[in-house]
CSV table of C-alpha atoms in Angstrom, one decimal:
chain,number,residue,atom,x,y,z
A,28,UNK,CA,12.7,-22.1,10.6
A,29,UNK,CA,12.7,-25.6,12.0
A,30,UNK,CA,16.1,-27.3,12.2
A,31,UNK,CA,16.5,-29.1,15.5
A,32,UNK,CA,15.9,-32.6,13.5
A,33,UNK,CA,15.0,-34.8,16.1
A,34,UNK,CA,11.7,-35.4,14.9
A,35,UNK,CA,11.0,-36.4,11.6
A,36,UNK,CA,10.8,-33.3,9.1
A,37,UNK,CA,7.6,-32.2,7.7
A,38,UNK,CA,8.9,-32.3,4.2
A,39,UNK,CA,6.1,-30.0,2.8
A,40,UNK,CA,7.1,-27.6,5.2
A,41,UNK,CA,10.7,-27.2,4.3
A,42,UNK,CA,9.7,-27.2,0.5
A,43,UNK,CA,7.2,-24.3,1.3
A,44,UNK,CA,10.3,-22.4,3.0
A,45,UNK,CA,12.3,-22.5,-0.8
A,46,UNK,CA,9.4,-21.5,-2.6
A,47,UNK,CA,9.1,-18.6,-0.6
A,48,UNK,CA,13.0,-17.8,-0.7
A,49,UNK,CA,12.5,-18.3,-4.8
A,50,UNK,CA,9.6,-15.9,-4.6
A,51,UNK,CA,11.8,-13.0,-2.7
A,52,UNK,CA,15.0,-14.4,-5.3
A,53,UNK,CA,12.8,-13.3,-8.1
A,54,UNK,CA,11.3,-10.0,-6.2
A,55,UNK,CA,15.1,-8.6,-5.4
A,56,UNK,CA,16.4,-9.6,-8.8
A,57,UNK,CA,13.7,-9.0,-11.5
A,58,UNK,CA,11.8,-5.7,-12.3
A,59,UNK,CA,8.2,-5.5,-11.0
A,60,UNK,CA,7.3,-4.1,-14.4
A,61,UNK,CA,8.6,-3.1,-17.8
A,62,UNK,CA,8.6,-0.1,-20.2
A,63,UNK,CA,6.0,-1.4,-22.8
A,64,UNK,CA,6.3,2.2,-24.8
A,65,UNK,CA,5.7,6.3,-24.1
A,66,UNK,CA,4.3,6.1,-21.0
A,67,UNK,CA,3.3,2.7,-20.9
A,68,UNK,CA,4.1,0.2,-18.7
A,69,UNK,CA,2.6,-3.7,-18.1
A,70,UNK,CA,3.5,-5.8,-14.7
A,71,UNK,CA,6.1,-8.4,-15.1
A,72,UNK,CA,5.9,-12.2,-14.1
A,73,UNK,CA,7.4,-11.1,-11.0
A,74,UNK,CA,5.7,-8.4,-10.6
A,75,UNK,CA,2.2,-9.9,-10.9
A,76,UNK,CA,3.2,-13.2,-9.3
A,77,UNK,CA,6.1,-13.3,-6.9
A,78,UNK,CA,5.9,-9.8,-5.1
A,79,UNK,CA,3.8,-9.6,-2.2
A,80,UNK,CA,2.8,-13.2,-1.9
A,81,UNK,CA,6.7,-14.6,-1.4
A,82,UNK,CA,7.1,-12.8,1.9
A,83,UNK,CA,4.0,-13.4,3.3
A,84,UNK,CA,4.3,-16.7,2.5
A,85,UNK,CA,7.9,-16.7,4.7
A,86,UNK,CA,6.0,-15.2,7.7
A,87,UNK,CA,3.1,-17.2,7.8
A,88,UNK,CA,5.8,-20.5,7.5
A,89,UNK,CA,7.7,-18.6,10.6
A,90,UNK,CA,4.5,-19.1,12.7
A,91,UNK,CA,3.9,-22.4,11.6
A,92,UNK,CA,7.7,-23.1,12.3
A,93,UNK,CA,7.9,-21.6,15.6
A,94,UNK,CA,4.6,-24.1,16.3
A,95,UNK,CA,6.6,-26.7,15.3
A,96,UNK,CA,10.0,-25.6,17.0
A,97,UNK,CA,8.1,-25.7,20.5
A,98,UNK,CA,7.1,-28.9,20.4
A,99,UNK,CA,10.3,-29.9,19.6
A,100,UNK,CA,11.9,-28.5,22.4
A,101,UNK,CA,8.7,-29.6,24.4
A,102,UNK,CA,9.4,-33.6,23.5
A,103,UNK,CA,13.6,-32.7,24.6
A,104,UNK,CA,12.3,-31.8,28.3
A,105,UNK,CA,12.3,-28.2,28.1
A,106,UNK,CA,10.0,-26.0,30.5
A,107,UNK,CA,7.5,-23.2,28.8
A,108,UNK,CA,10.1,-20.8,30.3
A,109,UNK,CA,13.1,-22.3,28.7
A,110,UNK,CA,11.2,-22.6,25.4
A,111,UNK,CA,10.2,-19.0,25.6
A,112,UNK,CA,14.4,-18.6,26.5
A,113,UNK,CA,14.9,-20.2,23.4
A,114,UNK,CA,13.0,-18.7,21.5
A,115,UNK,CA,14.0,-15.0,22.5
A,116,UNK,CA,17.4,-15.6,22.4
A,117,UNK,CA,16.8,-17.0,18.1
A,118,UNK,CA,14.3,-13.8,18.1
A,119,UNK,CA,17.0,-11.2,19.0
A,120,UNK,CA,20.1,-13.2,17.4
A,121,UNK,CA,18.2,-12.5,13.8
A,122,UNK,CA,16.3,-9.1,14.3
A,123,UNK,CA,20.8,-8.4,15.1
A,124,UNK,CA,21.7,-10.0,11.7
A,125,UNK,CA,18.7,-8.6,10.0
A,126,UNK,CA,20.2,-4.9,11.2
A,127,UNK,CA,23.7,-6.0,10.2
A,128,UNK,CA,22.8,-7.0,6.7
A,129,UNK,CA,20.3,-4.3,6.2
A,130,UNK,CA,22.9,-1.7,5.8
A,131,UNK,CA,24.9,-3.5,3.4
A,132,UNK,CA,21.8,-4.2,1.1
A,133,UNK,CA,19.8,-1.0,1.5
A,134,UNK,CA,18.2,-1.3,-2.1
A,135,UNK,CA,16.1,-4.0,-0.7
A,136,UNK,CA,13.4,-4.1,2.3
A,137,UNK,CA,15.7,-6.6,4.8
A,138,UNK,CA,12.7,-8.6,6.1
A,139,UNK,CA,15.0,-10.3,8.8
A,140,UNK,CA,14.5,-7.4,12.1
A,141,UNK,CA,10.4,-7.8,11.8
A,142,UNK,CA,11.3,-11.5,11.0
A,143,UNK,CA,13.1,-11.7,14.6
A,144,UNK,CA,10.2,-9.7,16.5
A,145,UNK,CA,7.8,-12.0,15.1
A,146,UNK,CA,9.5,-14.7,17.2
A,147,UNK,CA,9.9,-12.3,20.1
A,148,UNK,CA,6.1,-12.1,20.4
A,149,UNK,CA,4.4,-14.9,18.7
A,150,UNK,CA,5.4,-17.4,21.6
A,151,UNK,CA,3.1,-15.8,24.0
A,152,UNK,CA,0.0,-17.1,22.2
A,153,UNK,CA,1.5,-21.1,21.5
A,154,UNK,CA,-0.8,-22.4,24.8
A,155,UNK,CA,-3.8,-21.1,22.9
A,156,UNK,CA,-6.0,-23.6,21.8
A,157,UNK,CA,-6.1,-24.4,18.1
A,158,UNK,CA,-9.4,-23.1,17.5
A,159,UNK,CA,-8.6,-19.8,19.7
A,160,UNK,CA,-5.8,-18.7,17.5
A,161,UNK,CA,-7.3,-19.4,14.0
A,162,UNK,CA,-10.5,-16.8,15.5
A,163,UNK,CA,-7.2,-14.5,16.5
A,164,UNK,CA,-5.4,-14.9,13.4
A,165,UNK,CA,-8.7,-14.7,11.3
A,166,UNK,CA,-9.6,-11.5,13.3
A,167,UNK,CA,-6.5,-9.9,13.0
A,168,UNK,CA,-6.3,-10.3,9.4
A,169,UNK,CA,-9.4,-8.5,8.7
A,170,UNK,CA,-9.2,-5.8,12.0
A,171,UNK,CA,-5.7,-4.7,11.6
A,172,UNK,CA,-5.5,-3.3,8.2
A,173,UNK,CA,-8.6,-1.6,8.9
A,174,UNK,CA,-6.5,0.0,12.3
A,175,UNK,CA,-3.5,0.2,10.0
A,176,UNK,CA,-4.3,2.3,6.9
A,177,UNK,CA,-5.5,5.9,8.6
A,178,UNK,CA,-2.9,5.3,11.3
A,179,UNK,CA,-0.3,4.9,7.8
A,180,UNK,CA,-2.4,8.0,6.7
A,181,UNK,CA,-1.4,10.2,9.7
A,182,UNK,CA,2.2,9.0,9.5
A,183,UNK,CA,3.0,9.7,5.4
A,184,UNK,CA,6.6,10.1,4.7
A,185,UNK,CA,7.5,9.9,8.5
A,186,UNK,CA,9.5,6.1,8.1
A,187,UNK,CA,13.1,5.4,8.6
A,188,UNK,CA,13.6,5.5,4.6
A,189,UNK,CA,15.7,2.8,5.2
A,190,UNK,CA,16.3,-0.7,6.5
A,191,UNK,CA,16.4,-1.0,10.5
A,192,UNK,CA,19.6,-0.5,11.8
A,193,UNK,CA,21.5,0.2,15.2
A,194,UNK,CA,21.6,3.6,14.6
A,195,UNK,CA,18.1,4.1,14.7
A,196,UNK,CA,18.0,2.8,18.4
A,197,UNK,CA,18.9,6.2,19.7
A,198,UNK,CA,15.5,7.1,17.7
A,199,UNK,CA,13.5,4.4,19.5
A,200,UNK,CA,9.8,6.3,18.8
A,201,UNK,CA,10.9,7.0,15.1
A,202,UNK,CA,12.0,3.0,15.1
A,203,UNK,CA,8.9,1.6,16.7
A,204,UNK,CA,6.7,3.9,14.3
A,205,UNK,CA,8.7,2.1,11.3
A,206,UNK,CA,8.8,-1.3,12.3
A,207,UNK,CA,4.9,-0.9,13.4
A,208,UNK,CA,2.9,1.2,10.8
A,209,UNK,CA,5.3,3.3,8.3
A,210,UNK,CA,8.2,0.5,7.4
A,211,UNK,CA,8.1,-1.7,4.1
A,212,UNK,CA,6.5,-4.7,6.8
A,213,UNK,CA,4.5,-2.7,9.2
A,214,UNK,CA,4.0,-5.3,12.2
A,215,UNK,CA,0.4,-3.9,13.2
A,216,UNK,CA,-0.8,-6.0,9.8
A,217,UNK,CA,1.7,-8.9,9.3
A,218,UNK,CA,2.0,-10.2,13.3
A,219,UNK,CA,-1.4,-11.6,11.7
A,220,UNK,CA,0.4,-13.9,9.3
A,221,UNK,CA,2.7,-15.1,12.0
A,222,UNK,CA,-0.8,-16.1,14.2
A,223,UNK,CA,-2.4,-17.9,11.0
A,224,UNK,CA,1.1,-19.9,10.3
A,225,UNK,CA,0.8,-20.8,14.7
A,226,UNK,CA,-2.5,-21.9,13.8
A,227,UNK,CA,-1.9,-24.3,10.8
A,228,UNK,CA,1.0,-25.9,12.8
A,229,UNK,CA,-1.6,-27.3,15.4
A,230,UNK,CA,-3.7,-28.8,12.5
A,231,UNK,CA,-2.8,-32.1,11.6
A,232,UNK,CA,-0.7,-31.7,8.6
A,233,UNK,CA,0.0,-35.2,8.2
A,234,UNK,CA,-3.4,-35.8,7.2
A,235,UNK,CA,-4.3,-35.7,3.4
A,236,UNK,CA,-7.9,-34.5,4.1
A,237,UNK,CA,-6.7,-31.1,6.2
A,238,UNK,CA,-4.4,-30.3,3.2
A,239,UNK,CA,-7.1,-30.6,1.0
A,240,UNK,CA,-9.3,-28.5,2.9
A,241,UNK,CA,-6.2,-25.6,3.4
A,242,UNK,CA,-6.2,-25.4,-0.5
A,243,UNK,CA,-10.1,-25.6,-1.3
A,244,UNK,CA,-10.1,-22.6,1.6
A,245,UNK,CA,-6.9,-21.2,0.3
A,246,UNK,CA,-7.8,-21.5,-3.2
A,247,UNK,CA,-11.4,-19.8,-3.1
A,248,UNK,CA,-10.4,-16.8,-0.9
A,249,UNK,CA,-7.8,-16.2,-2.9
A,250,UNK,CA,-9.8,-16.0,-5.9
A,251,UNK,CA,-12.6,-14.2,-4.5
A,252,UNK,CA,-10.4,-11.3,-2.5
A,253,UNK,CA,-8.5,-10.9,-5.6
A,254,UNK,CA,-10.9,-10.5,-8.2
A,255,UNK,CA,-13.2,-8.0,-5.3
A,256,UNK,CA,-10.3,-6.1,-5.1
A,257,UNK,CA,-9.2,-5.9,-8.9
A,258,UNK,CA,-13.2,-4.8,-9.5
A,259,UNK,CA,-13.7,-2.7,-6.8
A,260,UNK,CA,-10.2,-0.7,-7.5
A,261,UNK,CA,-11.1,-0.7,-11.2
A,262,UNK,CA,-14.1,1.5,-10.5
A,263,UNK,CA,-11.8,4.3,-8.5
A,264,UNK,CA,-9.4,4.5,-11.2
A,265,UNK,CA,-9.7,8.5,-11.6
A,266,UNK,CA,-9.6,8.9,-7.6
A,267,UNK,CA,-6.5,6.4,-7.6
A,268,UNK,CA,-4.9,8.5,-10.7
A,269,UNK,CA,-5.5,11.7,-9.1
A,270,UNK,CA,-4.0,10.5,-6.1
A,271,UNK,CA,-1.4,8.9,-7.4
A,272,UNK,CA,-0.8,12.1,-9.9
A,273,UNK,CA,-0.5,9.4,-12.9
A,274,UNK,CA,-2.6,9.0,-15.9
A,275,UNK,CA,-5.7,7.1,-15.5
A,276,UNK,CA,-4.3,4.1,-18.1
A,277,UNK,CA,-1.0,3.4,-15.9
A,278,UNK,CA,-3.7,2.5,-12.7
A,279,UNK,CA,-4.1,-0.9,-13.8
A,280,UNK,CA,-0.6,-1.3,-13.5
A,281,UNK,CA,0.1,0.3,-10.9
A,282,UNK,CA,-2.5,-1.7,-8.8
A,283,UNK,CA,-0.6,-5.1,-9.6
A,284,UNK,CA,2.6,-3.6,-8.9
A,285,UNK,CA,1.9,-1.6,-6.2
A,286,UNK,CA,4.7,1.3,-7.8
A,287,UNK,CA,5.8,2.7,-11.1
A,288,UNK,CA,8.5,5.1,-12.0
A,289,UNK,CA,8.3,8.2,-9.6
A,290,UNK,CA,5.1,6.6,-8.4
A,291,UNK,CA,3.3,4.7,-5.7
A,292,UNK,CA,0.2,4.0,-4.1
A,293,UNK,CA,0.9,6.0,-0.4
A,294,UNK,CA,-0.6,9.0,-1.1
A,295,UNK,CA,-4.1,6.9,-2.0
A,296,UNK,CA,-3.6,5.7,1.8
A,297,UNK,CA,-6.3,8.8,2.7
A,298,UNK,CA,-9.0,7.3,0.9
A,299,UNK,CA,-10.8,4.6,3.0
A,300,UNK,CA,-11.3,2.7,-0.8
A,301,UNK,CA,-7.8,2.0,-0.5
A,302,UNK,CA,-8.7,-0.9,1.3
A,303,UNK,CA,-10.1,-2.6,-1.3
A,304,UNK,CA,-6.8,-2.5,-3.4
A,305,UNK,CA,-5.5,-6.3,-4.4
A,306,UNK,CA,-1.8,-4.6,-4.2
A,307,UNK,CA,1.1,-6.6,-2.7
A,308,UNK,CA,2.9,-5.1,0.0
A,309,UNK,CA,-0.2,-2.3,0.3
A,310,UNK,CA,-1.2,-3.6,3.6
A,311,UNK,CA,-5.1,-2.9,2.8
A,312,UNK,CA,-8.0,-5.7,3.7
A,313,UNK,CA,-8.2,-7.5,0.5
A,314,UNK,CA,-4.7,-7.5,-0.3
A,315,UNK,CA,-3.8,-8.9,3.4
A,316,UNK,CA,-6.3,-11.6,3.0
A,317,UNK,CA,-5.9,-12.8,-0.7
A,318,UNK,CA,-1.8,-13.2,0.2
A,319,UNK,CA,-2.4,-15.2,3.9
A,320,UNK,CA,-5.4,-17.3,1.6
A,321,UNK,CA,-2.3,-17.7,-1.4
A,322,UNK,CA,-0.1,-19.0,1.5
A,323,UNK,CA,-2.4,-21.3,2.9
A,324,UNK,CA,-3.3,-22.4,-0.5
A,325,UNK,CA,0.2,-22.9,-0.9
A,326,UNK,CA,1.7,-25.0,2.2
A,327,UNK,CA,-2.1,-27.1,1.5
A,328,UNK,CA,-0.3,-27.9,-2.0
A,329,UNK,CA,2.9,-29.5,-1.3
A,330,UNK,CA,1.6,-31.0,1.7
A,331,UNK,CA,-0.6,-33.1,-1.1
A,332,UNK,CA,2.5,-33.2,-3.2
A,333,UNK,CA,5.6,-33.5,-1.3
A,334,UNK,CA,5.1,-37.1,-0.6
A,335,UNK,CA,5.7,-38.1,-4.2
A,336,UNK,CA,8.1,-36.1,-5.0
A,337,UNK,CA,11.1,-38.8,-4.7
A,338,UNK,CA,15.0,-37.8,-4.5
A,339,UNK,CA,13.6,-34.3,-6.1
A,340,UNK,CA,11.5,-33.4,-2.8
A,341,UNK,CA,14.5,-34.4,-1.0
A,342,UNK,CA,16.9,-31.5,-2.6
A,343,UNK,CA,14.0,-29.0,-2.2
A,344,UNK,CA,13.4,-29.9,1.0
A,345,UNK,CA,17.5,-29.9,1.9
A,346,UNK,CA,17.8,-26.5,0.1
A,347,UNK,CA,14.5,-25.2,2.2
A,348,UNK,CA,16.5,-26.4,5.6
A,349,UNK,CA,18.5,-23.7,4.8
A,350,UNK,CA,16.3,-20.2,4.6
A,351,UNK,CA,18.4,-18.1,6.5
A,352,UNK,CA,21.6,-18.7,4.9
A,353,UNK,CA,20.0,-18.6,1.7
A,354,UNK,CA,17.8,-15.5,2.3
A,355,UNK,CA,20.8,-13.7,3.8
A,356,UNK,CA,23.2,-14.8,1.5
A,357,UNK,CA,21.6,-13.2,-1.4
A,358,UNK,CA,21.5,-10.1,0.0
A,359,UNK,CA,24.9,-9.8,0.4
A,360,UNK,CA,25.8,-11.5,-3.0
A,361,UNK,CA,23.4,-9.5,-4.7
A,362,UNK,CA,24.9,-5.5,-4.6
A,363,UNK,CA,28.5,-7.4,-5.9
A,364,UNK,CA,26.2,-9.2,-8.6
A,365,UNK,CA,24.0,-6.4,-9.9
A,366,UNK,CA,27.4,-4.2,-11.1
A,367,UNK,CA,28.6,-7.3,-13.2
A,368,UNK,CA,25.8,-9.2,-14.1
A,369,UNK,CA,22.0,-8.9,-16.1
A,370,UNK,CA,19.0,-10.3,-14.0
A,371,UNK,CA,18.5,-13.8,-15.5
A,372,UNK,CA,22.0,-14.0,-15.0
A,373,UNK,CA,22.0,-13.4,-11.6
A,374,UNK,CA,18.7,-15.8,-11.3
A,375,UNK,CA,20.4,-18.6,-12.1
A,376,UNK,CA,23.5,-17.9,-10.5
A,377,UNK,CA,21.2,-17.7,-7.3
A,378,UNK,CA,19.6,-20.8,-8.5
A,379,UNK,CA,22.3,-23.1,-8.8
A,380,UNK,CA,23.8,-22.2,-5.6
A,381,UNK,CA,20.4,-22.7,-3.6
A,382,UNK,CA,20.6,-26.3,-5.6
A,383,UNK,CA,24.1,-27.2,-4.5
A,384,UNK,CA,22.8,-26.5,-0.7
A,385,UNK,CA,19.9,-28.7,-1.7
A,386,UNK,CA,22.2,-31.9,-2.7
A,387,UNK,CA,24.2,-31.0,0.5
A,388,UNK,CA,21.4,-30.9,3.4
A,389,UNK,CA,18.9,-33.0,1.5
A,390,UNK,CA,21.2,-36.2,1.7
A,391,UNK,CA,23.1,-35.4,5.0
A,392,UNK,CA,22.1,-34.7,8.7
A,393,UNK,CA,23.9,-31.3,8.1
A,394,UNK,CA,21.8,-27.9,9.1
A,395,UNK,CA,22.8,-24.7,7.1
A,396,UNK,CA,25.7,-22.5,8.5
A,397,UNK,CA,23.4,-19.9,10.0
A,398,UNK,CA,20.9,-22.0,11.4
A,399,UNK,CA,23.3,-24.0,13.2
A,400,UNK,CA,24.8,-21.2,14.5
A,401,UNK,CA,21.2,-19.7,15.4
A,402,UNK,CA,20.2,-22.8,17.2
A,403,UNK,CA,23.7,-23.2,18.8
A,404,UNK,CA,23.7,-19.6,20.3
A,405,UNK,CA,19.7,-19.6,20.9
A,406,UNK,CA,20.5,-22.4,23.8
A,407,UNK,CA,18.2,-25.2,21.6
A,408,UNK,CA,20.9,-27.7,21.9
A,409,UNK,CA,21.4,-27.5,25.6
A,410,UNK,CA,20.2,-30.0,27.7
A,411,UNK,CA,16.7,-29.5,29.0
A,412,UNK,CA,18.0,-29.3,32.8
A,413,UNK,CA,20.9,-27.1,32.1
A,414,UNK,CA,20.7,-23.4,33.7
A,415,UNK,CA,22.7,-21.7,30.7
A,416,UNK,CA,21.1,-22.2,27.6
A,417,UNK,CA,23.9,-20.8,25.4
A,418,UNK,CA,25.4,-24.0,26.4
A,419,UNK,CA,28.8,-22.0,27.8
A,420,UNK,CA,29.8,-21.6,31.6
């Protein structure tokens, strides 16, 4: 999340961040799917659309973020070590908040703790050269869920069960299994999103010919990983079915949403084919690499876009300054919200407050409450020479 502000913004950038937040709005508030008749079920917009892709979209912006936060600090007169100070210090402050908020929202998977180790490790690979980290992030991509799913296998029904939380320190193997492997974001598979987002923030993304280029690429992979995957899963339907212990005509549905009622897709994790599966949040090849190509696709987009958008890309962009304290604020509103309130309700309740921040940040110098506070605390407003970074005695 870029928010020193020295620099001009990259408009796109901050734009990219609310789409993403919208995307994870819609995945916490809507259902995935809906009852369609005796056991029948058919994949919602949300369910088809938002889940799977809105998060990784988030992660792969936190690597191109982070790229963009270094220089930053670079261009203040920091040293590598104090950036790497800095960014440590953000790392831990919101891995702690993602822990605190987990256990007041435990019907949702808190992405906020993975979120925080992302920027814990991702710094070490910002000297790399830009074509070095796209062959990491592209490798990585394709190795790790290959690493990943018989590793998953071996580990079925060992994960926390629940969002990351202090108590789970005294459990520190059981913890690092989770946030690695077992957990809703397993790190092994999505640290790769995080390299791919370093990598498109050393690409010139003021120039209108490389976004071009990241949507053709984005665009095209997309297409052609999804559809792979939707054939080639389409042709295990009875091994899926028996795997899943559901009846053959639910699979379809099942493979967009990934779950159903009293179902899931885990226990297919013991057939190698379940790499092929196009599922959100399944963590197999085709899947990992049709969401990262749907992100890049994405951010390619509005960097075409965003510069004629006006006032209107101006309240997106204020509202996406703010992804923290919007991401985190839903998930505290949200268990108070779902007693009272229907879905769309709560949508547009969610909606209209993310549009008031937009007004605010968009036409003010302001940062969001948490930001500020994360940037405060991380030491990124202290003077480049200064030997506390927290900016206290």
């Amino acid at each position: 999340m870029h928010i020193l502000g020295k620099p001009q913004r990259i408009q796109a950038v901050d734009i990219a961040r609310l789409v993403a937040i919208l995307g994870m709005f819609a995945a916490h508030v809507y259902p995935l799917y809906k009852y369609t008749g005796p056991e029948a079920y058919s994949p919602t917009f949300t369910g088809a659309v938002a889940s799977g892709r809105a998060s990784v979209l988030f992660m792969v912006l936190a690597g191109l973020s982070l790229t963009l936060m270094s220089n930053s600090l670079a261009r203040k007169g920091f040293s590598h070590p104090k950036i790497y100070s800095v960014l440590a210090r953000r790392a831990l402050i919101i891995a702690v908040l993602g822990m605190v908020i987990g256990t007041i929202n435990e019907g949702i998977a808190v992405i906020l703790v993975h979120y925080g180790l992302l920027f814990l490790l991702l710094p070490l690979t910002l000297r790399l050269s830009r074509a070095t980290i796209l062959v990491v992030s592209a490798v990585w991509l394709v190795l790790s869920p290959i690493i990943w799913r018989p590793l998953a296998a071996d580990a079925l029904g060992q994960s926390l069960g629940h969002n990351p939380s202090f108590a789970d320190i005294l459990h520190p193997a059981l913890l690092l299994q989770d946030l690695t492997v077992t957990g809703y974001y397993p790190l092994l598979v999505w640290i790769g999103y995080g390299l791919l987002g370093i990598a498109l923030g050393k690409c010139d993304l003021g120039s209108r010919k490389t976004a071009s280029v990241l949507v053709l690429i984005g665009t095209l992979v997309a297409i052609a990983s999804y559809v792979a995957g939707r054939i080639t899963s389409l042709g295990h339907v009875e091994q899926i079915a028996a795997a899943a212990r559901t009846d053959p005509t639910l699979v379809p549905t099942l493979i967009t949403t990934g779950r159903l009622p009293g179902k899931s897709l885990d226990p297919y994790l013991a057939d190698a084919a379940y790499l092929w599966l196009p599922t959100g949040h399944s963590n197999g090849l085709l899947a990992t690499v049709h969401a990262a190509a749907c992100a890049v696709a994405v951010i390619g987009l509005l960097l075409l876009i965003a510069p004629r958008l006006g006032l209107l890309g101006r309240v997106l962009a204020g509202a996406g300054r703010a992804p923290l304290t919007l991401y985190a604020g839903h998930l505290v509103l949200l268990p108070v919200l779902d007693n009272f309130l229907e879905p769309s309700t709560i949508w547009w309740i969610l909606c209209a407050l993310t549009a008031c921040c937009g007004l605010w940040l968009g036409f003010s110098k302001a940062s969001g409450p948490l930001e500020f506070c994360v940037r405060v605390l991380s030491g990124a407003e202290a003077k480049p020479g200064s030997t506390n970074l927290a900016g206290g005695n």
